[in-house]
PDB file of C-alpha atoms in Angstrom:
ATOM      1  CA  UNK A   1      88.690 103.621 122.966  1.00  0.00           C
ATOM      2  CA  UNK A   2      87.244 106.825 121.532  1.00  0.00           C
ATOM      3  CA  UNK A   3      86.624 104.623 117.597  1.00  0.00           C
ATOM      4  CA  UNK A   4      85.204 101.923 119.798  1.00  0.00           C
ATOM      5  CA  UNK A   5      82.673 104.465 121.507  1.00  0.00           C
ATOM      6  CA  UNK A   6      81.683 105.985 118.336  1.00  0.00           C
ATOM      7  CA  UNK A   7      80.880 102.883 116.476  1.00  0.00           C
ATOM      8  CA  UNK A   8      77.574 100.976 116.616  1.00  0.00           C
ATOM      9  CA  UNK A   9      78.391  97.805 118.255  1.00  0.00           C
ATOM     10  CA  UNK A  10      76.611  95.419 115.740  1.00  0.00           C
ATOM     11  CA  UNK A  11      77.088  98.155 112.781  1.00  0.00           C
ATOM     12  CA  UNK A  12      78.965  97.142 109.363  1.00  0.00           C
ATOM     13  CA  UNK A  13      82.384  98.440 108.357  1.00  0.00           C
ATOM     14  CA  UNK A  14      84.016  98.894 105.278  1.00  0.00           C
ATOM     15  CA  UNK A  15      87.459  99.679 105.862  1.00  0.00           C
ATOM     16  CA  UNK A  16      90.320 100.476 102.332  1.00  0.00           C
ATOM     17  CA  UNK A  17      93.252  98.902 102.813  1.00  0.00           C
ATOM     18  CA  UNK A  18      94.723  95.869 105.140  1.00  0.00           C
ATOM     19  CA  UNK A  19      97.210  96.971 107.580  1.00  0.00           C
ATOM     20  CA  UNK A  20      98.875  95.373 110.766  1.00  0.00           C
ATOM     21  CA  UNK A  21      95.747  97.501 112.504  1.00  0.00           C
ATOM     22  CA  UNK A  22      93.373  95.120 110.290  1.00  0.00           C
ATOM     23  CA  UNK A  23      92.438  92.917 113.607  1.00  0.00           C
ATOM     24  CA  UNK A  24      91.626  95.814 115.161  1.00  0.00           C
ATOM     25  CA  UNK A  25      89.021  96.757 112.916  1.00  0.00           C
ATOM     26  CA  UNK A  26      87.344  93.440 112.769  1.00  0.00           C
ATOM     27  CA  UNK A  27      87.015  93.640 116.303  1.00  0.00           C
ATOM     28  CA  UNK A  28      85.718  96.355 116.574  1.00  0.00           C
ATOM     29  CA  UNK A  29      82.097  95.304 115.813  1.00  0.00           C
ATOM     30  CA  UNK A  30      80.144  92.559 115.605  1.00  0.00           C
ATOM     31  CA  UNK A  31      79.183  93.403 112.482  1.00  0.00           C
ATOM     32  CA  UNK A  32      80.590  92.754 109.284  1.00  0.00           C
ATOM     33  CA  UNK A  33      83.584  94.252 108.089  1.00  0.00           C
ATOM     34  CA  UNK A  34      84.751  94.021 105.087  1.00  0.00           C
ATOM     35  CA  UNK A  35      88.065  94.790 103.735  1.00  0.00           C
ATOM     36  CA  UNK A  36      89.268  96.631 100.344  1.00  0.00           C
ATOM     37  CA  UNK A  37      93.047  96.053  99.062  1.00  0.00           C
ATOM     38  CA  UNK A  38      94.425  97.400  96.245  1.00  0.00           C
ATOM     39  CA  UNK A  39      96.247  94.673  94.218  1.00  0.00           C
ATOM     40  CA  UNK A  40      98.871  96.463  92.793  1.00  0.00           C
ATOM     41  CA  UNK A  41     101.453  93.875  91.511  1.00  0.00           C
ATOM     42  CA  UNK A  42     104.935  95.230  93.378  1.00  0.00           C
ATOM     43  CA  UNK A  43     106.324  93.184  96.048  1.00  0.00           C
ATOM     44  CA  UNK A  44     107.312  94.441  99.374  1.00  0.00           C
ATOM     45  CA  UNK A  45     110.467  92.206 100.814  1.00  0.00           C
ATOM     46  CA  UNK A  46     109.187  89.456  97.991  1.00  0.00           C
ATOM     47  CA  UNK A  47     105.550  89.509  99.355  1.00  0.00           C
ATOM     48  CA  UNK A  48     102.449  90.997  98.470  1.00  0.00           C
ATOM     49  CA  UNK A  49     101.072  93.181 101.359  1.00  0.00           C
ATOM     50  CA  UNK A  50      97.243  91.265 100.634  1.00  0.00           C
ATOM     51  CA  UNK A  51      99.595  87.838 101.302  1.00  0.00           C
ATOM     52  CA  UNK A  52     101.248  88.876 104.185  1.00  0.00           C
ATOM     53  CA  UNK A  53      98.250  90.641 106.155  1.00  0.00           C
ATOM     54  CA  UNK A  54      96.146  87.157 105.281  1.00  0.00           C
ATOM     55  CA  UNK A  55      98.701  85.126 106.415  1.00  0.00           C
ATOM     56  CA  UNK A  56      98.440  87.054 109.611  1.00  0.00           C
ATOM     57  CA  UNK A  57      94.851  87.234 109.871  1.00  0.00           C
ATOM     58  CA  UNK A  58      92.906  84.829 107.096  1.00  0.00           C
ATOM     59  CA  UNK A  59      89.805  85.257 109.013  1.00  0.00           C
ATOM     60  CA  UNK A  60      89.318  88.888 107.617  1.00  0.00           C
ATOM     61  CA  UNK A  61      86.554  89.090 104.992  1.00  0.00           C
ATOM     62  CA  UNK A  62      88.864  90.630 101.823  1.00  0.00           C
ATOM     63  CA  UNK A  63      88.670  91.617  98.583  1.00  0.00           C
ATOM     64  CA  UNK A  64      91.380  92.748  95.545  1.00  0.00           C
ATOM     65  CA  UNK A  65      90.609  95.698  94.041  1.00  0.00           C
ATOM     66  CA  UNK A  66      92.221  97.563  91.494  1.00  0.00           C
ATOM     67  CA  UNK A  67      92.078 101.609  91.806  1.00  0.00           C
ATOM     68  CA  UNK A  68      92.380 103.013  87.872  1.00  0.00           C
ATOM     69  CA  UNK A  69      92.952 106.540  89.543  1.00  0.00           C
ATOM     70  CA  UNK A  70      96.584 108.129  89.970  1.00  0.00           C
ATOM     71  CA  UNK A  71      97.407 110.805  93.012  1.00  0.00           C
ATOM     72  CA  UNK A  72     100.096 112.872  92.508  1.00  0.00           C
ATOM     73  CA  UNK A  73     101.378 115.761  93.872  1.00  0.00           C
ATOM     74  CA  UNK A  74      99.692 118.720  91.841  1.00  0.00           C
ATOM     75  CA  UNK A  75      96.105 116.736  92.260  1.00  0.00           C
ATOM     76  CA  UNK A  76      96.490 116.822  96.170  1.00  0.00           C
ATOM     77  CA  UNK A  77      97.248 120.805  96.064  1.00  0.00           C
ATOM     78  CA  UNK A  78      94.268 121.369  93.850  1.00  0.00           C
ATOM     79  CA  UNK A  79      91.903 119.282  96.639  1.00  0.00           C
ATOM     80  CA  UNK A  80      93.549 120.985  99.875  1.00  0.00           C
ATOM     81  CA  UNK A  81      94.885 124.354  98.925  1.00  0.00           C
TER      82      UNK A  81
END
């Protein structure tokens, strides 16, 4: 309840990444919220994760995106210490 008391009621949400926690989120306001997936090509159990969370939930306003960046390991020490 704490997210839900912190966010404007009618405000707009952009939100990276669908997750099982996706209706959540588009609950959460009345408001539009808009979704970001990364459309990496490897399946998980022979289905894309963008398939699977729309075939839970194709309400959700999403979009594919493609991320040209790579993390790695030396990166996130550099950022945090």
């Amino acid at each position: 309840e704490t997210i839900l008391t912190a966010l404007p009621k009618d405000g707009n949400l952009l939100v990276w990444g669908l997750g099982h926690d996706s209706a959540f989120w588009d609950n959460a306001t009345s408001g539009r919220v808009v979704f970001l997936e990364d459309d990496f090509p490897q399946k998980k159990d022979g289905t894309l994760w963008y398939d699977e969370i729309m075939g839970q939930y194709p309400h959700l306003e999403s979009y594919k995106v493609h991320y040209t960046t790579k993390n790695n390991e030396e990166t996130y020490r550099k950022l945090v210490g």
